[in-house]
Amino acid sequence: MFYAPKNTPAQARTTTLNEELGQVEYVFSDKTGTLTENVMIFNKCSINGKTYGYSYDENGQCVPKSPSNKVDFSYNHLADPKFSFYDKTLVEAVKSEDPLVYLFFLCLSLCHTVMSEEKVEGELVYQAQSPDEGALVTASRNFGFVFHSRTPETITVIEMGRVRVYRLLAILDFSNERKRMSVIVQTPEDRVMLFCKGADTIIYELLHPSCAALSDVTMDQLDDFASEGLRTLMVAYRELDKAFFQTWIKKHGEAWLTLENREKKLALVYEEIERDLVLLGATAIEDKLQSGVPETIVTLNKAKIKIWVLTGDKQETAVNIAYSCRIFKDEMDAVFMVEGTDRETVLEELRTARKKMKPESLLESDPINIYLARKSKMPFKAVDEVPNGSYGLVISGCSLAYALESNTEFELLRTACMCKGVVCCRMTPLQKAQVVDLVKRYKKVVTLAIGDGANDIGMIKAAHIGVGISGQEGMQATLSSDFSFCQFRYLQRLLLVHGRWSYNRMCKFLSYFFYKNFAFTLVHFWYAFFNGFSAQTVYDIWFITFYNLIYTSLPILGLSLFEKDVNETWSLCYPELYEPGQHNLYFNKKEFIKCLLHGIYSSFVLFFVPMGTVFNSERSDGKDISDFQSFSLLVQTTLIWVMTMQIALSTTYWTMINHAFTWGSLGLYFCILFLLCSDGLCLMFPSVFNFLGVARNGLNQPQMWLCLVLSSVLCLIPLMGYNFLKPILWPINVDKVLNRIHFCLKHPLPPPVQIKVKHPGLRRSAYAFSHKQGFGALITSGKTLKSRAFTRR
């Protein structure tokens, strides 16, 4: 998780949440700077059925993009030096003055609402309503069609070094319903032209029948663009008859001046002129996501981790990013939009969505509704409800303000939690924290929030785990987080590898810790029946001191540091392995009871097998060995041996340190034992060391070693039998995945052949979902319509 470009490693700013990283069910993410780099890049385009944007070598073969084959724009002194393109054939087409290529870039340089500013001569600065428009105007600028300036009545464009002024006759502005915008201009040659750009699905319906063949080719190319995650739009034009324009302009004036249903009447007037368009081509913009974001989200979804995007950005941009990131998919049954401006409307929209996802959830007989009807004040955990399909939810900040009220918040939670992906847009920092807290209070699951800016601090602190992205917005989020790194894609490694390993290690540690102490302590319960309940201990006082401090501490420490049931590659290949942590399957009340029962059984064996061994026993020379000290030595030696075997069976990943800790601790026990029973210590301090010669005399008897082996076998058989039968008789999903992994390790498969698969339903229009109502009226100072008839120059 080291990010080389910034020389920044990942940082763990806390050491108390490692195991919770393996239990996350909900991830709340910011958008800008977290999922994206907030950079739009003109990546490819299609003009007259020909695709531009791929890099080719001298032999015409497609090659990966590299700085060596970058297009040289030095011929254009107004080009933006930050712009990069790798297909030289498009520059050649522009220089050859191909008429369709000319019209394509002319449309991009005229059909927009960008404002320009020239602070220094030759250095233009664009202020765009959306990053998409900025990217398109910058692209046309670099290819020789430089949008220079505008007034309410004109647009000045420098075309291949020639200054040309176009008279702006009308702006047919963008809206969410139209999903397109058009401009009508009068050229210096006195031609009236309409240029239009917009969502491909909309423009396709407005084309002239003669463009049918070209449109089919272009739509196939758009499928290719969409499969690469690019945001697309279509570009078209129409040359207008002057008499037709004169008639239309009067209708437009009447619609513009009306007071009732102005927007609807304007839309009808726009439709009269935006038809029979001639297709020029299409553009493909890369909404610069951080590297690996879609793959990371798909992987996390496979691990049953739900991802909610909480952003302050506008709805259309957030939705488009959600599709690009694969939070939303076109295969979904529906994506619900909650846009109500009052509590009743928001509540109705949420219930309508829930009715479609799970109709029975609205019935009075639904268990949750029954519980809510009681108005109980007891703590309530919202159970997972399974919808009848795959759905997404989009809710705006205005609607969220009503949805987060105390009497509607649970309705929001039920609806949102049934969706595969949730996007909350136009949110305040407080609302982000409230949404995280809502899930924490009702779902009782581990949550994680990730962001990069100061506005994300609230949700980072509200979540169980906060992750900060070291990005472009300072260090505030990083300083408030529990973990930090530079790229969103590192989240899958943090959770699926380190988080899962930490959870598994902690669960094994706790199980072993309770088991070894149950077995150690409960031996005294059985001994109490033989010592007259006198509270005499079975073990030597030094053994009691060293048991947890030395003898059993290092082996479990080695397991807790290095244990891996599968390596990191398999952990990422099979995200399903993450599921046990979400349901806390490896250590819960049931597992605790198992540890207790296993400890009781082991203590029974550890007491009665040595008791039977030494009872009325004699050495080979006829001397009695059924004394307390010999019995104590045998019990404690058997206990240490069983605990060592137990930790060895629990370890699946052996390192040299594990071997040294496990077997070294066993050897260390015998070394300390012989030291404590040595003549020197016992004679020097007889009141402290009173087991003189017991180790030497006891461990040279064969029945002692037979007892050791028999006790170990009896203690380990139940564990081995349970571990063998459990995946067969009571398998869980993880057991099946582990079986597949073990099979793959024994029978490696050949590498899969990469096949290009088209996804015809994945086109997303950059323009149609990038911004709301356009700024056309503002640009023309309310004079979108030119009331005067244009005059021939």
Coordinates of C-alpha atoms in Angstrom, one line a residue, residues 3 59 61 68 105 217 221 240 264 266 369 406 425 433 440 571 581 650 664-665 677 741 750-751 778 783:
Y3 CA 2.2 5.0 -3.2
N59 CA 3.2 -0.1 -39.3
Q61 CA -0.5 -1.5 -35.5
S68 CA 6.9 8.7 -27.3
F105 CA -14.6 20.6 -33.8
V217 CA -21.8 2.3 -36.7
Q221 CA -18.3 2.5 -31.3
L240 CA -31.5 25.9 -41.4
K264 CA -43.0 23.1 -21.3
L266 CA -40.1 26.2 -24.8
N369 CA -43.9 -3.4 11.4
S406 CA -36.7 10.9 13.9
C425 CA -25.6 13.9 -3.0
A433 CA -22.1 12.0 9.9
K440 CA -24.5 2.3 13.4
S571 CA -7.7 -13.6 -0.1
G581 CA -15.9 -11.8 10.1
S650 CA -4.3 -24.4 15.1
G664 CA 11.3 -23.6 21.9
S665 CA 8.7 -22.9 24.6
C677 CA 14.4 -29.4 40.5
I741 CA -8.4 -23.2 -3.1
P750 CA -4.0 -22.8 -17.3
P751 CA -4.2 -19.0 -17.5
L778 CA -27.3 34.1 -18.2
K783 CA -32.0 37.8 -24.6

